[in-house]
Coordinates of C-alpha atoms and ligand atoms in Angstrom, one line a residue:
X1 CA -44.8 -97.2 -31.1
X2 CA -46.6 -94.1 -31.6
X3 CA -48.2 -91.5 -28.8
X4 CA -52.1 -92.5 -29.7
X5 CA -54.3 -92.1 -26.6
X6 CA -57.2 -94.0 -25.8
X7 CA -59.5 -91.8 -27.9
X8 CA -57.4 -92.3 -31.1
X9 CA -55.7 -88.8 -30.9
X10 CA -52.3 -88.9 -32.5
X11 CA -49.7 -86.8 -30.4
X12 CA -47.1 -84.9 -32.5
X13 CA -46.5 -81.9 -30.6
X14 CA -44.3 -81.6 -27.5
X15 CA -44.3 -78.2 -25.4
X16 CA -41.1 -78.0 -23.2
X17 CA -41.0 -75.5 -20.5
X18 CA -37.2 -74.7 -20.1
X19 CA -37.7 -72.7 -16.7
X20 CA -40.3 -71.7 -14.3
X21 CA -38.7 -68.5 -13.5
X22 CA -40.2 -65.2 -15.1
X23 CA -39.4 -61.3 -15.1
X24 CA -42.8 -60.2 -14.6
X25 CA -46.1 -61.5 -12.6
X26 CA -49.1 -62.0 -14.6
X27 CA -51.9 -62.5 -12.4
X28 CA -53.4 -65.3 -14.4
X29 CA -50.3 -67.3 -14.2
X30 CA -48.1 -66.3 -11.1
X31 CA -48.4 -65.2 -7.3
X32 CA -47.8 -61.3 -7.0
X33 CA -45.2 -62.5 -4.0
X34 CA -43.3 -65.1 -2.5
X35 CA -42.7 -67.3 -5.7
X36 CA -40.7 -70.3 -4.7
X37 CA -38.8 -71.1 -7.7
X38 CA -37.3 -74.6 -8.3
X39 CA -33.8 -75.0 -7.7
X40 CA -31.3 -75.1 -10.4
X41 CA -30.3 -78.5 -9.9
X42 CA -34.0 -79.6 -10.4
X43 CA -34.3 -78.1 -13.7
X44 CA -33.5 -80.4 -16.7
X45 CA -30.1 -79.5 -18.2
X46 CA -30.1 -79.0 -22.1
X47 CA -28.6 -82.7 -22.7
X48 CA -31.6 -84.1 -20.7
X49 CA -34.2 -81.8 -23.0
X50 CA -32.4 -82.9 -26.2
X51 CA -32.4 -86.7 -25.0
X52 CA -36.2 -86.4 -24.2
X53 CA -36.7 -84.5 -27.5
X54 CA -34.9 -87.2 -29.7
X55 CA -37.1 -90.1 -28.1
X56 CA -40.2 -88.1 -28.5
X57 CA -39.2 -87.4 -32.2
X58 CA -38.8 -91.3 -32.5
X59 CA -42.7 -91.7 -31.3
X60 CA -43.7 -89.4 -34.2
X61 CA -43.5 -85.6 -32.4
X62 CA -42.8 -83.2 -35.2
X63 CA -43.1 -80.2 -33.4
X64 CA -41.6 -78.7 -30.2
X65 CA -42.4 -75.3 -28.8
X66 CA -40.0 -73.9 -26.3
X67 CA -42.0 -72.2 -23.3
X68 CA -42.0 -71.5 -19.5
X69 CA -42.0 -69.5 -17.3
X70 CA -40.2 -67.0 -19.4
X71 CA -38.0 -69.1 -21.7
X72 CA -35.6 -65.9 -22.6
X73 CA -34.5 -66.1 -18.8
X74 CA -32.7 -69.5 -19.5
X75 CA -29.2 -68.7 -20.1
X76 CA -27.6 -69.8 -23.4
X77 CA -30.9 -70.6 -25.0
X78 CA -29.8 -70.4 -28.7
X79 CA -27.7 -73.2 -27.8
X80 CA -30.4 -75.5 -26.7
X81 CA -32.4 -74.3 -29.9
X82 CA -29.5 -75.0 -32.3
X83 CA -29.4 -78.9 -30.8
X84 CA -33.0 -79.3 -30.9
X85 CA -33.1 -77.8 -34.7
X86 CA -30.8 -80.7 -35.6
X87 CA -33.0 -83.5 -34.0
X88 CA -34.1 -85.9 -36.7
X89 CA -37.7 -85.9 -37.4
X90 CA -38.6 -82.4 -36.2
X91 CA -40.2 -80.3 -38.5
X92 CA -41.1 -77.2 -36.6
X93 CA -39.5 -75.6 -33.9
X94 CA -41.0 -72.6 -32.1
X95 CA -40.7 -70.4 -29.0
X96 CA -43.4 -68.6 -26.9
X97 CA -42.2 -65.5 -25.3
X98 CA -43.3 -62.5 -23.4
X99 CA -40.9 -60.6 -25.5
X100 CA -39.2 -58.5 -22.9
X101 CA -35.7 -59.8 -23.5
X102 CA -36.3 -60.5 -27.1
X103 CA -34.5 -57.4 -28.7
X104 CA -31.4 -58.6 -27.2
X105 CA -31.9 -62.5 -28.5
X106 CA -34.1 -62.4 -31.4
X107 CA -30.9 -62.4 -34.0
X108 CA -29.3 -65.3 -32.1
X109 CA -32.3 -67.2 -31.7
X110 CA -33.0 -67.0 -35.6
X111 CA -29.6 -68.0 -36.3
X112 CA -29.7 -71.0 -34.2
X113 CA -32.8 -72.4 -36.3
X114 CA -36.0 -71.2 -34.5
X115 CA -38.5 -71.0 -36.9
X116 CA -41.4 -69.6 -35.5
X117 CA -42.1 -67.2 -32.5
X118 CA -45.4 -66.2 -30.4
X119 CA -45.1 -63.2 -28.5
X120 CA -47.4 -62.4 -25.7
X121 CA -49.1 -59.0 -25.9
X122 CA -52.3 -58.7 -23.9
X123 CA -52.4 -54.7 -23.9
X124 CA -51.5 -51.8 -26.0
X125 CA -51.2 -49.2 -22.9
X126 CA -48.7 -49.4 -20.2
X127 CA -51.1 -49.0 -17.6
X128 CA -53.2 -52.3 -18.4
X129 CA -49.9 -53.9 -19.1
X130 CA -49.1 -53.2 -15.5
X131 CA -52.3 -54.2 -14.0
X132 CA -51.9 -57.6 -15.5
X133 CA -48.1 -58.1 -15.3
X134 CA -47.5 -56.1 -12.0
X135 CA -44.4 -54.8 -13.5
X136 CA -43.1 -52.0 -16.1
X137 CA -42.0 -53.2 -19.4
X138 CA -44.2 -52.8 -22.5
X139 CA -41.9 -50.7 -24.3
X140 CA -39.4 -53.4 -24.2
X141 CA -42.1 -56.0 -25.5
X142 CA -42.7 -53.6 -28.4
X143 CA -38.9 -53.5 -28.9
X144 CA -38.5 -57.0 -28.9
X145 CA -41.2 -57.5 -31.7
X146 CA -39.6 -55.0 -33.7
X147 CA -36.5 -56.8 -33.3
X148 CA -38.1 -60.1 -34.2
X149 CA -39.3 -58.6 -37.3
X150 CA -35.8 -57.3 -37.9
X151 CA -34.4 -60.5 -37.4
X152 CA -36.4 -62.1 -40.5
X153 CA -39.0 -64.3 -38.3
X154 CA -42.0 -64.8 -40.5
X155 CA -45.4 -65.3 -39.4
X156 CA -44.8 -63.8 -36.0
X157 CA -47.8 -64.3 -34.0
X158 CA -49.2 -62.2 -31.0
X159 CA -51.2 -63.9 -28.1
X160 CA -53.6 -61.8 -26.1
X161 CA -55.3 -63.3 -23.3
X162 CA -58.7 -61.3 -22.6
X163 CA -60.1 -60.4 -19.3
X164 CA -63.6 -59.2 -18.8
X165 CA -63.3 -55.6 -17.0
X166 CA -59.8 -55.2 -18.2
X167 CA -59.0 -55.8 -21.6
X168 CA -62.2 -54.7 -23.7
X169 CA -60.5 -51.4 -24.3
X170 CA -57.2 -53.4 -25.9
X171 CA -59.0 -55.2 -28.5
X172 CA -59.4 -52.8 -31.2
X173 CA -56.0 -51.1 -30.6
X174 CA -54.2 -54.7 -30.7
X175 CA -56.2 -55.5 -33.9
X176 CA -55.1 -52.3 -35.5
X177 CA -51.5 -52.8 -34.4
X178 CA -51.4 -56.3 -35.6
X179 CA -52.9 -55.2 -39.0
X180 CA -50.5 -52.4 -39.4
X181 CA -47.4 -54.5 -38.8
X182 CA -48.6 -57.6 -40.7
X183 CA -48.8 -59.6 -37.3
X184 CA -51.3 -62.5 -36.8
X185 CA -53.0 -62.1 -33.9
X186 CA -54.8 -64.4 -31.4
X187 CA -56.8 -63.9 -28.6
X188 CA -56.9 -66.3 -25.9
X189 CA -59.7 -66.9 -23.0
X190 CA -58.5 -66.8 -19.5
X191 CA -58.2 -70.3 -18.1
X192 CA -58.4 -71.5 -14.4
X193 CA -54.7 -71.8 -14.3
X194 CA -53.7 -68.6 -12.1
X195 CA -51.6 -69.4 -8.8
X196 CA -53.9 -67.5 -6.4
X197 CA -57.3 -68.8 -7.0
X198 CA -58.8 -66.1 -8.4
X199 CA -60.2 -67.2 -11.5
X200 CA -64.0 -67.0 -12.2
X201 CA -66.0 -68.0 -15.1
X202 CA -67.3 -64.2 -15.2
X203 CA -63.8 -63.0 -16.1
X204 CA -63.8 -64.9 -19.0
X205 CA -64.3 -62.7 -22.1
X206 CA -65.0 -65.1 -24.7
X207 CA -63.4 -65.3 -28.2
X208 CA -66.9 -64.8 -29.6
X209 CA -67.4 -61.4 -27.8
X210 CA -64.0 -60.5 -28.9
X211 CA -64.6 -61.3 -32.5
X212 CA -67.8 -59.4 -32.6
X213 CA -65.9 -56.3 -31.3
X214 CA -63.6 -56.6 -34.0
X215 CA -66.2 -56.9 -36.6
X216 CA -68.1 -53.9 -35.4
X217 CA -65.1 -51.7 -34.9
X218 CA -62.3 -53.1 -37.2
X219 CA -63.5 -54.9 -39.9
X220 CA -65.6 -57.9 -41.4
X221 CA -64.3 -61.2 -40.8
X222 CA -64.8 -64.5 -42.8
X223 CA -63.8 -67.9 -41.1
X224 CA -60.7 -69.7 -42.9
X225 CA -60.3 -73.6 -42.8
X226 CA -57.7 -74.8 -40.0
X227 CA -54.4 -75.4 -41.3
X228 CA -54.4 -78.7 -39.3
X229 CA -57.3 -80.4 -37.5
X230 CA -55.5 -80.1 -34.1
X231 CA -55.0 -76.7 -34.6
X232 CA -56.5 -74.9 -31.4
X233 CA -57.6 -71.7 -32.9
X234 CA -60.2 -70.6 -35.0
X235 CA -58.8 -68.2 -37.6
X236 CA -60.6 -65.4 -39.7
X237 CA -59.4 -63.2 -42.3
X238 CA -60.3 -59.6 -42.8
X239 CA -62.7 -59.1 -45.7
X240 CA -60.8 -56.1 -47.0
X241 CA -57.4 -58.5 -47.1
X242 CA -55.8 -56.9 -44.2
X243 CA -54.5 -59.9 -42.5
X244 CA -55.9 -62.4 -39.7
X245 CA -57.1 -62.6 -36.3
X246 CA -57.9 -65.9 -34.2
X247 CA -59.5 -67.0 -31.3
X248 CA -58.2 -69.7 -28.8
X249 CA -61.4 -70.6 -26.9
X250 CA -60.6 -73.4 -24.3
X251 CA -63.1 -72.2 -21.9
X252 CA -66.4 -71.6 -24.1
X253 CA -65.6 -74.1 -27.0
X254 CA -63.1 -76.5 -25.9
X255 CA -60.9 -78.2 -28.7
X256 CA -60.0 -81.3 -26.6
X257 CA -61.2 -83.6 -28.9
X258 CA -58.3 -82.8 -31.4
X259 CA -55.8 -82.3 -29.0
X260 CA -52.1 -83.6 -30.2
X261 CA -50.1 -82.2 -27.3
X262 CA -47.8 -83.5 -24.7
X263 CA -46.2 -81.4 -22.1
X264 CA -42.9 -81.5 -20.3
X265 CA -42.3 -79.4 -17.3
X266 CA -39.1 -77.5 -16.3
X267 CA -38.1 -80.0 -13.9
X268 CA -38.8 -82.9 -16.3
X269 CA -42.4 -84.1 -15.2
X270 CA -44.6 -85.4 -18.3
X271 CA -48.1 -83.9 -18.4
X272 CA -50.8 -85.2 -21.0
X273 CA -52.9 -82.0 -20.3
X274 CA -52.7 -78.2 -18.8
X275 CA -55.2 -79.7 -16.6
X276 CA -53.8 -82.7 -15.4
X277 CA -53.7 -83.8 -12.0
X278 CA -51.2 -86.7 -12.6
X279 CA -47.6 -86.3 -14.0
X280 CA -45.0 -88.8 -15.0
X281 CA -41.5 -88.6 -13.6
X282 CA -39.2 -88.4 -16.7
X283 CA -36.4 -87.0 -14.9
X284 CA -36.4 -90.0 -12.4
X285 CA -35.5 -92.1 -15.5
X286 CA -33.2 -89.4 -16.9
X287 CA -31.1 -89.3 -13.9
X288 CA -31.4 -92.9 -13.0
X289 CA -29.9 -94.7 -15.7
X290 CA -33.0 -95.4 -17.3
X291 CA -32.8 -96.5 -21.3
X292 CA -34.6 -94.5 -24.2
X293 CA -36.9 -97.3 -24.7
X294 CA -37.9 -96.9 -20.8
X295 CA -38.3 -93.1 -21.6
X296 CA -40.4 -94.0 -24.6
X297 CA -42.7 -96.2 -22.7
X298 CA -43.4 -93.5 -20.0
X299 CA -44.4 -91.1 -22.7
X300 CA -46.6 -93.6 -24.5
X301 CA -48.1 -94.3 -20.9
X302 CA -48.5 -90.6 -20.0
X303 CA -50.5 -90.1 -23.4
X304 CA -52.3 -93.5 -23.1
X305 CA -54.0 -92.0 -19.8
X306 CA -55.2 -89.0 -21.5
X307 CA -58.6 -88.2 -20.4
X308 CA -61.3 -87.1 -22.8
X309 CA -61.3 -83.4 -21.9
X310 CA -60.4 -80.9 -19.4
X311 CA -64.1 -80.9 -17.9
X312 CA -63.8 -76.9 -16.9
X313 CA -67.4 -76.7 -17.4
X314 CA -68.6 -79.7 -15.2
X315 CA -69.0 -80.1 -11.6
X316 CA -66.3 -82.8 -11.3
X317 CA -63.4 -80.3 -12.3
X318 CA -60.6 -80.2 -10.2
X319 CA -58.4 -77.1 -10.7
X320 CA -54.8 -78.4 -11.0
X321 CA -52.4 -77.8 -7.9
X322 CA -49.7 -76.1 -10.2
X323 CA -50.4 -72.8 -11.6
X324 CA -49.5 -72.1 -15.6
X325 CA -45.7 -70.8 -14.8
X326 CA -45.1 -74.2 -13.4
X327 CA -46.1 -76.3 -16.1
X328 CA -45.6 -74.4 -19.2
X329 CA -48.1 -72.6 -21.4
Ligands
SAM401 N1 -43.5 -66.5 -20.6 C1 -44.1 -66.7 -21.5 C2 -45.3 -65.8 -22.5 O1 -45.8 -65.2 -21.3 O2 -45.4 -65.9 -23.5 C3 -44.2 -68.0 -22.0 C4 -45.0 -68.8 -21.0 S1 -46.7 -68.3 -20.6 C5 -47.2 -69.5 -19.5 C6 -47.5 -68.9 -22.3 C7 -48.9 -68.3 -22.6 O3 -49.9 -68.8 -21.7 C8 -49.0 -66.8 -22.5 O4 -49.2 -66.5 -23.9 C9 -49.6 -66.4 -21.6 O5 -50.4 -65.4 -21.9 C10 -50.6 -67.7 -21.4 N2 -51.3 -67.7 -20.4 C11 -50.9 -67.7 -18.7 N3 -51.9 -68.1 -18.0 C12 -53.1 -68.1 -18.7 C13 -54.1 -68.5 -18.2 N4 -54.5 -68.5 -16.9 N5 -55.2 -68.3 -19.3 C14 -54.9 -68.3 -20.5 N6 -53.8 -68.2 -21.0 C15 -52.7 -67.8 -20.1
SF4_402 FE1 -44.5 -64.9 -17.0 FE2 -45.6 -65.7 -19.2 FE3 -46.7 -66.2 -16.9 FE4 -46.9 -63.6 -17.6 S1 -47.6 -65.7 -18.7 S2 -46.2 -64.5 -15.6 S3 -44.8 -63.7 -18.8 S4 -44.7 -67.1 -17.5

């Protein structure tokens, strides 16, 4: 059995949310106040996650990315990383973090076998960081980035969400910072996955606009070929040889036709898309005596039901009832 959907897209990538909790409150992801996190008993245990990962690898999943919420809030995360790193068939184990707790954990995560790290950094100025995250902490993110370099992570990637009216002034400083430290930088368009229904198309600062700013103020760019057809980012190299910058444009230029991703929420629900309005309850099988075969069948059914695309730009689009932190970005 393989995870191939009705449009022929083969799924070899699984995003696992390990918690819905977070230590900041980015407005594009979480509500400012009154967040109701899932109780501990509803969150999958490491053993349950490992089992699902093993079943997924048996179906052709090669890449796992741990995310959340903020994954570094999950206690003892390196233990899970070490177990997943041993999963037969997996070739790529990655993590996305806001970086706030990374200075303390980078070494242990590297030692446990984590291969790749994406660190979210939307702004270079504390003031803008706070407008987005509603918390202090930018200096801790920088400390986390430098600790990750020190720990020996290669090809560290910075992810920056772009928001019109807010982050235009961050584009050039971010690009220069990334170039100075040999880090890849990817700008991501703001998607309608916030918790308070505040998203509007007018707030989407498109990747194309950001690219033009960089070309004008940082350096000329030339497009580079995608490493893999399912890679969502369009990457560019600086003509002067000073690194790369990429653009993930889910709103202005959807990459759904090449999507290879399956998602698992922190409480064990399988989703075939960020924008899915239905979920498959893997936890019910895990805790109710389900066999590996039944889990595999559920994954295949979830992938099989995948729609052609998210349709954000169509009148039929329905915003998912769950926000980003509840899904796993
Ligand atoms: N807490 C970790 C972090 O922030 O890196 C991991 C989880 S977070 C949900 C994963 C990524 O999704 C982050 O890079 C974040 O900026 C991005 N993200 C969250 N909400 C988004 C939205 N509405 N549109 C675009 N990207 C979003
Ligand atoms: Fe937390 Fe990441 Fe969501 Fe920001 S984007 S609130 S850091 S989970």
